[in-house]
Short mmCIF file of C-alpha atoms in Angstrom, two decimals:
data_model
loop_
_atom_site.label_atom_id
_atom_site.label_comp_id
_atom_site.label_asym_id
_atom_site.label_seq_id
_atom_site.Cartn_x
_atom_site.Cartn_y
_atom_site.Cartn_z
CA MET A 25 7.17 1.47 14.53
CA THR A 26 7.04 3.36 11.27
CA LEU A 27 9.00 1.63 8.54
CA PRO A 28 10.49 3.74 5.74
CA VAL A 29 9.53 2.91 2.19
CA GLN A 30 13.13 2.54 1.09
CA ALA A 31 15.90 1.08 3.20
CA GLN A 32 19.14 3.05 3.38
CA ARG A 33 22.12 0.98 2.27
CA TYR A 34 25.39 0.95 4.13
CA GLU A 35 28.81 0.24 2.66
CA THR A 36 30.57 -3.02 3.54
CA ASN A 37 33.58 -4.75 2.05
CA TRP A 38 31.74 -7.74 0.66
CA TYR A 39 28.08 -6.98 0.13
CA TYR A 40 26.50 -4.78 -2.50
CA GLU A 41 23.33 -4.50 -4.52
CA VAL A 42 23.66 -4.37 -8.29
CA ASP A 43 21.53 -1.69 -9.93
CA LYS A 44 20.44 -3.62 -12.98
CA GLN A 45 17.39 -5.40 -14.34
CA SER A 46 18.19 -8.78 -15.87
CA ALA A 47 15.66 -10.33 -18.22
CA TRP A 48 14.49 -12.79 -15.56
CA GLN A 49 13.16 -9.94 -13.39
CA GLY A 50 10.38 -9.06 -15.83
CA ASP A 51 9.47 -12.73 -16.20
CA LEU A 52 9.39 -13.20 -12.42
CA THR A 53 7.20 -10.12 -12.01
CA ALA A 54 4.65 -11.52 -14.47
CA ARG A 55 4.65 -14.89 -12.72
CA LEU A 56 4.09 -13.31 -9.29
CA GLN A 57 1.19 -11.26 -10.65
CA ALA A 58 -0.40 -14.46 -11.94
CA ILE A 59 0.10 -16.24 -8.60
CA GLU A 60 -1.57 -13.41 -6.71
CA GLY A 61 -4.53 -13.57 -9.07
CA VAL A 62 -5.17 -17.15 -7.96
CA PHE A 63 -4.13 -16.71 -4.32
CA GLU A 64 -6.49 -13.77 -3.70
CA GLY A 65 -4.08 -12.33 -1.20
CA GLU A 66 -0.76 -10.48 -1.20
CA LEU A 67 2.75 -11.80 -1.65
CA GLY A 68 6.07 -10.33 -0.68
CA VAL A 69 9.30 -11.61 -2.24
CA TYR A 70 12.93 -10.65 -1.86
CA VAL A 71 15.72 -12.47 -3.69
CA GLN A 72 19.41 -11.63 -3.76
CA ASN A 73 22.30 -13.38 -5.43
CA LEU A 74 25.02 -13.25 -2.79
CA ALA A 75 27.73 -13.75 -5.42
CA SER A 76 26.73 -11.02 -7.89
CA GLY A 77 24.71 -8.78 -5.57
CA GLU A 78 21.75 -8.55 -7.95
CA ALA A 79 18.45 -8.28 -6.08
CA PHE A 80 14.74 -8.46 -6.83
CA SER A 81 12.00 -6.94 -4.71
CA TRP A 82 8.25 -7.55 -4.78
CA ARG A 83 6.76 -5.54 -1.91
CA ALA A 84 9.98 -6.30 -0.05
CA ASP A 85 10.26 -2.77 1.33
CA ALA A 86 6.81 -2.88 2.94
CA PRO A 87 6.35 -4.05 6.54
CA TRP A 88 5.44 -7.72 6.98
CA TYR A 89 4.65 -9.75 10.07
CA LEU A 90 7.62 -12.11 10.30
CA ALA A 91 6.11 -14.68 12.67
CA SER A 92 8.60 -17.42 13.56
CA LEU A 93 11.29 -16.12 11.22
CA ILE A 94 12.45 -14.19 14.29
CA LYS A 95 13.74 -17.48 15.70
CA ILE A 96 16.81 -17.22 13.46
CA PRO A 97 18.36 -14.30 15.39
CA VAL A 98 17.48 -16.14 18.63
CA ALA A 99 19.52 -19.09 17.40
CA ALA A 100 22.33 -16.80 16.23
CA GLN A 101 22.55 -15.21 19.67
CA VAL A 102 22.69 -18.62 21.35
CA LEU A 103 25.59 -19.59 19.08
CA ALA A 104 27.35 -16.25 19.62
CA GLU A 105 27.27 -16.90 23.36
CA ARG A 106 28.51 -20.42 22.75
CA GLN A 107 31.46 -18.93 20.84
CA ALA A 108 32.11 -16.49 23.70
CA GLY A 109 32.12 -19.36 26.21
CA ALA A 110 29.01 -18.09 28.03
CA LEU A 111 27.14 -21.35 27.42
CA THR A 112 27.50 -24.78 25.85
CA LEU A 113 24.99 -26.69 23.76
CA ASP A 114 25.08 -29.46 26.36
CA GLU A 115 23.95 -27.10 29.13
CA ARG A 116 20.52 -28.10 30.42
CA LEU A 117 17.68 -25.72 31.18
CA THR A 118 14.95 -26.82 33.55
CA LEU A 119 11.47 -26.72 32.05
CA ALA A 120 9.02 -24.85 34.29
CA GLN A 121 5.25 -24.91 33.94
CA SER A 122 5.40 -21.17 33.27
CA ASP A 123 7.56 -21.89 30.18
CA PHE A 124 4.80 -23.65 28.25
CA VAL A 125 3.58 -21.84 25.13
CA ASP A 126 0.97 -23.09 22.67
CA GLY A 127 2.05 -24.19 19.22
CA ALA A 128 4.05 -26.88 17.50
CA GLY A 129 6.97 -28.81 18.90
CA PRO A 130 7.72 -31.62 21.35
CA THR A 131 9.07 -29.57 24.26
CA ASN A 132 5.53 -29.33 25.64
CA TRP A 133 5.45 -33.13 25.87
CA HIS A 134 7.97 -33.02 28.74
CA ASP A 135 6.96 -32.73 32.38
CA PRO A 136 7.74 -29.58 34.36
CA GLY A 137 11.07 -30.01 36.11
CA THR A 138 12.66 -31.84 33.17
CA PRO A 139 16.22 -30.68 32.33
CA ILE A 140 16.52 -30.15 28.57
CA SER A 141 19.71 -29.42 26.66
CA ILE A 142 20.20 -26.20 24.73
CA ARG A 143 21.19 -28.35 21.75
CA TYR A 144 17.75 -30.01 21.77
CA LEU A 145 15.90 -26.71 22.27
CA LEU A 146 17.82 -25.06 19.43
CA ALA A 147 17.02 -27.89 17.02
CA GLN A 148 13.32 -27.97 17.92
CA MET A 149 13.02 -24.18 17.68
CA ILE A 150 14.29 -24.16 14.10
CA THR A 151 13.21 -27.47 12.58
CA VAL A 152 9.63 -27.65 13.90
CA SER A 153 9.23 -24.06 15.17
CA ASP A 154 8.83 -25.04 18.82
CA ASN A 155 7.55 -21.98 20.74
CA THR A 156 8.27 -23.25 24.25
CA ALA A 157 11.85 -24.04 23.23
CA THR A 158 12.16 -20.54 21.79
CA ASP A 159 11.03 -18.75 24.93
CA MET A 160 13.32 -20.87 27.09
CA LEU A 161 16.29 -19.90 24.91
CA ILE A 162 15.27 -16.23 24.91
CA ASP A 163 15.15 -16.33 28.71
CA ARG A 164 18.64 -17.87 28.74
CA VAL A 165 20.35 -15.30 26.50
CA GLY A 166 18.11 -12.27 27.14
CA LEU A 167 15.57 -10.56 24.92
CA GLU A 168 17.66 -7.39 24.64
CA ALA A 169 20.59 -9.42 23.33
CA VAL A 170 18.35 -11.12 20.75
CA ASN A 171 17.12 -7.77 19.47
CA GLN A 172 20.66 -6.42 19.28
CA ARG A 173 21.72 -9.58 17.43
CA ALA A 174 19.06 -9.02 14.77
CA ARG A 175 20.19 -5.43 14.27
CA THR A 176 23.85 -6.47 14.12
CA MET A 177 23.10 -9.12 11.48
CA ILE A 178 21.22 -6.65 9.29
CA ALA A 179 23.92 -4.00 9.59
CA ALA A 180 26.64 -6.56 8.80
CA SER A 181 25.07 -6.99 5.37
CA GLY A 182 24.75 -3.26 4.67
CA GLY A 183 21.07 -3.06 5.62
CA ASN A 184 19.17 -0.64 7.80
CA PRO A 185 18.57 -2.12 11.30
CA ASP A 186 15.65 0.26 11.82
CA ASP A 187 13.70 -1.70 9.20
CA ILE A 188 12.91 -4.42 11.71
CA GLY A 189 10.78 -3.93 14.81
CA LEU A 190 11.29 -5.27 18.31
CA ILE A 191 11.35 -9.03 18.68
CA SER A 192 9.24 -10.37 21.54
CA LYS A 193 8.88 -13.69 23.31
CA LEU A 194 6.22 -15.96 21.86
CA VAL A 195 4.09 -15.70 24.98
CA GLY A 196 4.39 -11.94 24.52
CA VAL A 197 2.79 -12.28 21.09
CA ARG A 198 -0.23 -13.94 22.69
CA GLN A 199 -0.40 -11.28 25.38
CA GLY A 200 -0.17 -8.61 22.72
CA VAL A 201 -2.86 -10.05 20.43
CA TYR A 202 -5.39 -10.89 23.14
CA GLY A 203 -4.48 -7.65 24.87
CA GLU A 204 -5.88 -5.83 21.85
CA LEU A 205 -9.23 -7.41 22.73
CA HIS A 206 -9.02 -6.63 26.45
CA PRO A 207 -6.05 -5.19 28.41
CA ASP A 208 -6.42 -7.75 31.22
CA ALA A 209 -5.30 -10.44 28.77
CA ARG A 210 -1.76 -9.08 29.06
CA THR A 211 -1.57 -10.65 32.52
CA LEU A 212 -2.33 -14.17 31.27
CA GLY A 213 0.34 -16.85 31.03
CA GLY A 214 1.24 -19.62 28.65
CA MET A 215 -1.14 -22.21 30.10
CA ASP A 216 -4.02 -19.75 29.70
CA PHE A 217 -3.23 -19.33 26.01
CA ILE A 218 -2.92 -23.09 25.54
CA ALA A 219 -6.49 -23.35 26.88
CA LEU A 220 -7.70 -20.59 24.56
CA ARG A 221 -6.16 -22.30 21.56
CA GLN A 222 -8.44 -25.29 22.11
CA HIS A 223 -11.27 -23.15 20.73
CA PRO A 224 -11.76 -22.31 17.03
CA VAL A 225 -10.62 -18.82 16.06
CA SER A 226 -14.25 -17.75 15.69
CA GLN A 227 -14.92 -18.64 19.36
CA ARG A 228 -11.75 -17.35 21.01
CA ALA A 229 -13.15 -13.93 21.87
CA GLN A 230 -15.99 -15.53 23.83
CA ALA A 231 -13.55 -17.95 25.49
CA LEU A 232 -11.31 -15.05 26.50
CA ALA A 233 -14.27 -13.18 27.99
CA ARG A 234 -15.12 -16.20 30.12
CA ALA A 235 -11.49 -16.60 31.23
CA LEU A 236 -11.27 -12.93 32.26
CA GLY A 237 -14.77 -12.79 33.75
CA VAL A 238 -15.79 -9.89 31.52
CA SER A 239 -18.32 -9.26 28.77
CA THR A 240 -17.37 -9.20 25.10
CA ALA A 241 -19.09 -5.82 25.03
CA SER A 242 -15.99 -4.46 26.83
CA PHE A 243 -13.67 -5.63 24.05
CA THR A 244 -11.92 -2.97 21.99
CA GLN A 245 -11.75 -5.10 18.82
CA PRO A 246 -14.67 -6.95 17.20
CA ASP A 247 -12.86 -10.29 16.79
CA TYR A 248 -9.53 -12.12 16.83
CA ASP A 249 -8.70 -11.16 13.23
CA HIS A 250 -9.00 -7.46 13.98
CA ALA A 251 -7.06 -7.92 17.22
CA PHE A 252 -4.19 -9.48 15.30
CA ASP A 253 -4.23 -6.65 12.77
CA ALA A 254 -4.04 -4.16 15.65
CA TYR A 255 -1.17 -6.07 17.24
CA GLU A 256 0.77 -6.16 13.97
CA ALA A 257 0.32 -2.39 13.70
CA THR A 258 2.37 -2.00 16.92
CA GLY A 259 5.45 -3.10 14.93
CA GLU A 260 6.48 -6.00 17.15
CA ASN A 261 7.99 -8.86 15.14
CA VAL A 262 7.44 -6.84 11.97
CA GLY A 263 10.03 -5.96 9.37
CA THR A 264 10.73 -5.52 5.69
CA LEU A 265 11.65 -8.60 3.70
CA ARG A 266 14.72 -6.77 2.42
CA ALA A 267 15.92 -6.27 6.00
CA PHE A 268 15.33 -9.91 6.83
CA GLY A 269 17.19 -10.83 3.67
CA ASP A 270 20.10 -8.75 4.95
CA LEU A 271 19.88 -10.62 8.26
CA LEU A 272 20.11 -13.96 6.46
CA ALA A 273 22.93 -12.76 4.23
CA SER A 274 25.10 -12.24 7.32
CA LEU A 275 25.12 -16.03 7.77
CA HIS A 276 26.99 -16.13 4.45
CA GLY A 277 29.11 -13.00 4.78
CA GLY A 278 29.92 -13.22 8.45
CA MET A 279 30.13 -11.15 11.61
CA GLU A 280 33.08 -10.57 13.91
CA ASP A 281 31.52 -12.36 16.89
CA LEU A 282 29.92 -15.23 14.96
CA SER A 283 32.54 -17.44 13.38
CA ALA A 284 32.18 -19.52 10.25
CA GLU A 285 31.88 -22.59 12.48
CA GLN A 286 28.89 -21.16 14.38
CA ARG A 287 27.25 -19.92 11.19
CA GLN A 288 27.63 -23.33 9.59
CA THR A 289 26.13 -24.91 12.70
CA LEU A 290 23.03 -22.75 12.33
CA LEU A 291 22.75 -23.34 8.57
CA ALA A 292 23.04 -27.09 9.15
CA VAL A 293 20.14 -26.96 11.62
CA MET A 294 18.12 -24.88 9.14
CA GLN A 295 18.75 -27.56 6.50
CA GLY A 296 16.76 -29.91 8.72
CA THR A 297 13.62 -27.74 8.82
CA ARG A 298 10.58 -30.00 8.58
CA SER A 299 7.80 -27.41 8.77
CA GLY A 300 8.02 -26.08 5.20
CA LYS A 301 8.05 -29.00 2.79
CA ARG A 302 5.01 -27.62 0.95
CA ARG A 303 6.30 -24.05 0.67
CA LEU A 304 9.24 -22.62 -1.28
CA LYS A 305 11.14 -25.90 -1.16
CA ALA A 306 8.34 -27.73 -2.98
CA GLY A 307 8.56 -25.29 -5.89
CA LEU A 308 12.35 -25.13 -6.04
CA GLY A 309 12.53 -28.83 -6.76
CA SER A 310 15.52 -31.13 -6.70
CA GLY A 311 19.07 -29.97 -7.07
CA VAL A 312 18.60 -27.09 -4.63
CA SER A 313 19.81 -27.08 -1.05
CA PHE A 314 17.65 -24.76 1.06
CA ALA A 315 18.60 -23.87 4.64
CA HIS A 316 15.45 -22.14 5.80
CA LYS A 317 12.91 -21.26 8.49
CA THR A 318 9.15 -20.94 8.23
CA GLY A 319 6.65 -18.79 10.08
CA THR A 320 2.88 -19.05 10.40
CA GLN A 321 0.36 -16.84 12.19
CA GLN A 322 -3.20 -15.70 11.70
CA ARG A 323 -3.69 -15.38 7.90
CA ARG A 324 0.07 -14.87 7.52
CA SER A 325 2.78 -17.28 6.38
CA CYS A 326 6.48 -16.92 5.58
CA ASP A 327 9.43 -18.96 4.36
CA ALA A 328 12.99 -17.66 4.22
CA GLY A 329 16.49 -19.01 3.84
CA ILE A 330 19.63 -19.43 1.77
CA ALA A 331 19.45 -21.58 -1.38
CA GLU A 332 22.35 -23.18 -3.22
CA ARG A 333 22.33 -25.16 -6.45
CA ALA A 334 24.26 -28.38 -6.73
CA GLY A 335 27.04 -28.24 -9.30
CA ALA A 336 26.90 -24.46 -9.85
CA GLU A 337 29.35 -23.65 -12.63
CA THR A 338 30.02 -19.95 -12.12
CA THR A 339 30.33 -17.52 -9.25
CA THR A 340 27.10 -15.83 -10.35
CA GLN A 341 25.11 -19.00 -9.63
CA GLY A 342 24.38 -18.22 -6.01
CA PRO A 343 24.00 -18.74 -3.22
CA TRP A 344 20.74 -16.83 -3.02
CA VAL A 345 18.86 -15.32 -0.12
CA ILE A 346 15.13 -15.90 -0.58
CA VAL A 347 12.47 -14.36 1.66
CA SER A 348 8.78 -14.70 0.88
CA CYS A 349 5.64 -13.99 2.90
CA ALA A 350 1.92 -14.26 2.16
CA ARG A 351 -1.12 -12.72 3.80
CA GLY A 352 -4.81 -13.02 3.07
CA PRO A 353 -6.85 -16.24 3.05
CA ALA A 354 -7.57 -18.04 6.30
CA ALA A 355 -6.47 -21.48 5.11
CA VAL A 356 -2.76 -22.23 5.62
CA SER A 357 -2.98 -24.63 2.68
CA ALA A 358 -3.71 -21.70 0.35
CA HIS A 359 -0.61 -19.90 1.62
CA GLU A 360 1.52 -23.00 1.13
CA ARG A 361 0.33 -23.43 -2.45
CA ALA A 362 1.15 -19.78 -3.15
CA LEU A 363 4.63 -20.06 -1.62
CA ALA A 364 5.30 -23.27 -3.56
CA SER A 365 4.28 -21.39 -6.70
CA VAL A 366 6.74 -18.63 -5.77
CA GLY A 367 9.45 -21.31 -5.61
CA GLU A 368 8.44 -22.50 -9.09
CA ALA A 369 8.46 -18.92 -10.37
CA LEU A 370 12.00 -18.42 -9.09
CA ARG A 371 13.06 -21.67 -10.70
CA TYR A 372 11.51 -21.18 -14.14
CA SER A 373 12.11 -17.43 -14.49
CA GLY A 374 15.87 -17.84 -14.30
CA ALA A 375 16.14 -15.91 -11.02
CA LEU A 376 18.33 -18.73 -9.68
CA GLY A 377 20.39 -19.19 -12.83
CA LYS A 378 19.54 -21.27 -15.85
CA PRO A 379 16.07 -22.86 -15.36
CA TRP A 380 16.02 -26.56 -14.62
#
């Protein structure tokens, strides 16, 4: 996928972008420059006031690997089908051994054959970024429908749907990354990748060679880092932060087939996210409600959601869409410190109204 530098804007009856530069934008730019100087990586930031329309972009029109942020349109599609009567949150899906995917979340603690409610899977997918739960829900609603949902959400906010690449299953990410090392890895399943994850990143290429019965000399990438870079270049699960901001904005502005009730259900689940306490939320401080989702992959981390300030006095005081991603250092802790600093920069620059 080739992403355009600038996203085309589409007219809607509620959403617009204000072409102005408030004083806080220069202050925020200076703060982000300082954060990057310490972080030794790159940051991307997109902020939009959904009341006034004013937006700020810091590399927001460049392509970024979105990682688990893609779980938001998965959840939206589940809730759209709930609204249409195609499923209920109490419906139970049977966990199969082939469903297991490595990563966080308690779904993997269940035995194969266990019936698990969609309500539980939805909550685990968002709040702790459960990959097995995600792939089970994708299988239930269909990957094509998830991709169309993401495009519909972006378009509903006046954005360009072409600014986001194809969303894949989480096991597909593993097949794609390891497949950049050796094509036979694309035939592996979730349990194979769980076994590979037991090895440090520096040893995974050798572990993969043993699993496939091949030599590392046959690999087309020198190591896992380069394999992930090559996978990202395919455009899967990649998009601009502006486009993802448009996707989030649709949870505020609405879509014809996703009612206010369903949107509020999703936002309430996002309020319970437990995987990002040291990211944007840490910098935003008290007095801000942040319904968000995090994403973490090899040397890449994201945090994105809708923020509201308690006791806002005017219509220009939010809510705000905030999307931020970081790439560079290997340590997740470095990414989290940088994203927390972005939250502080938003707070003290006045991007979210009068500093507090």
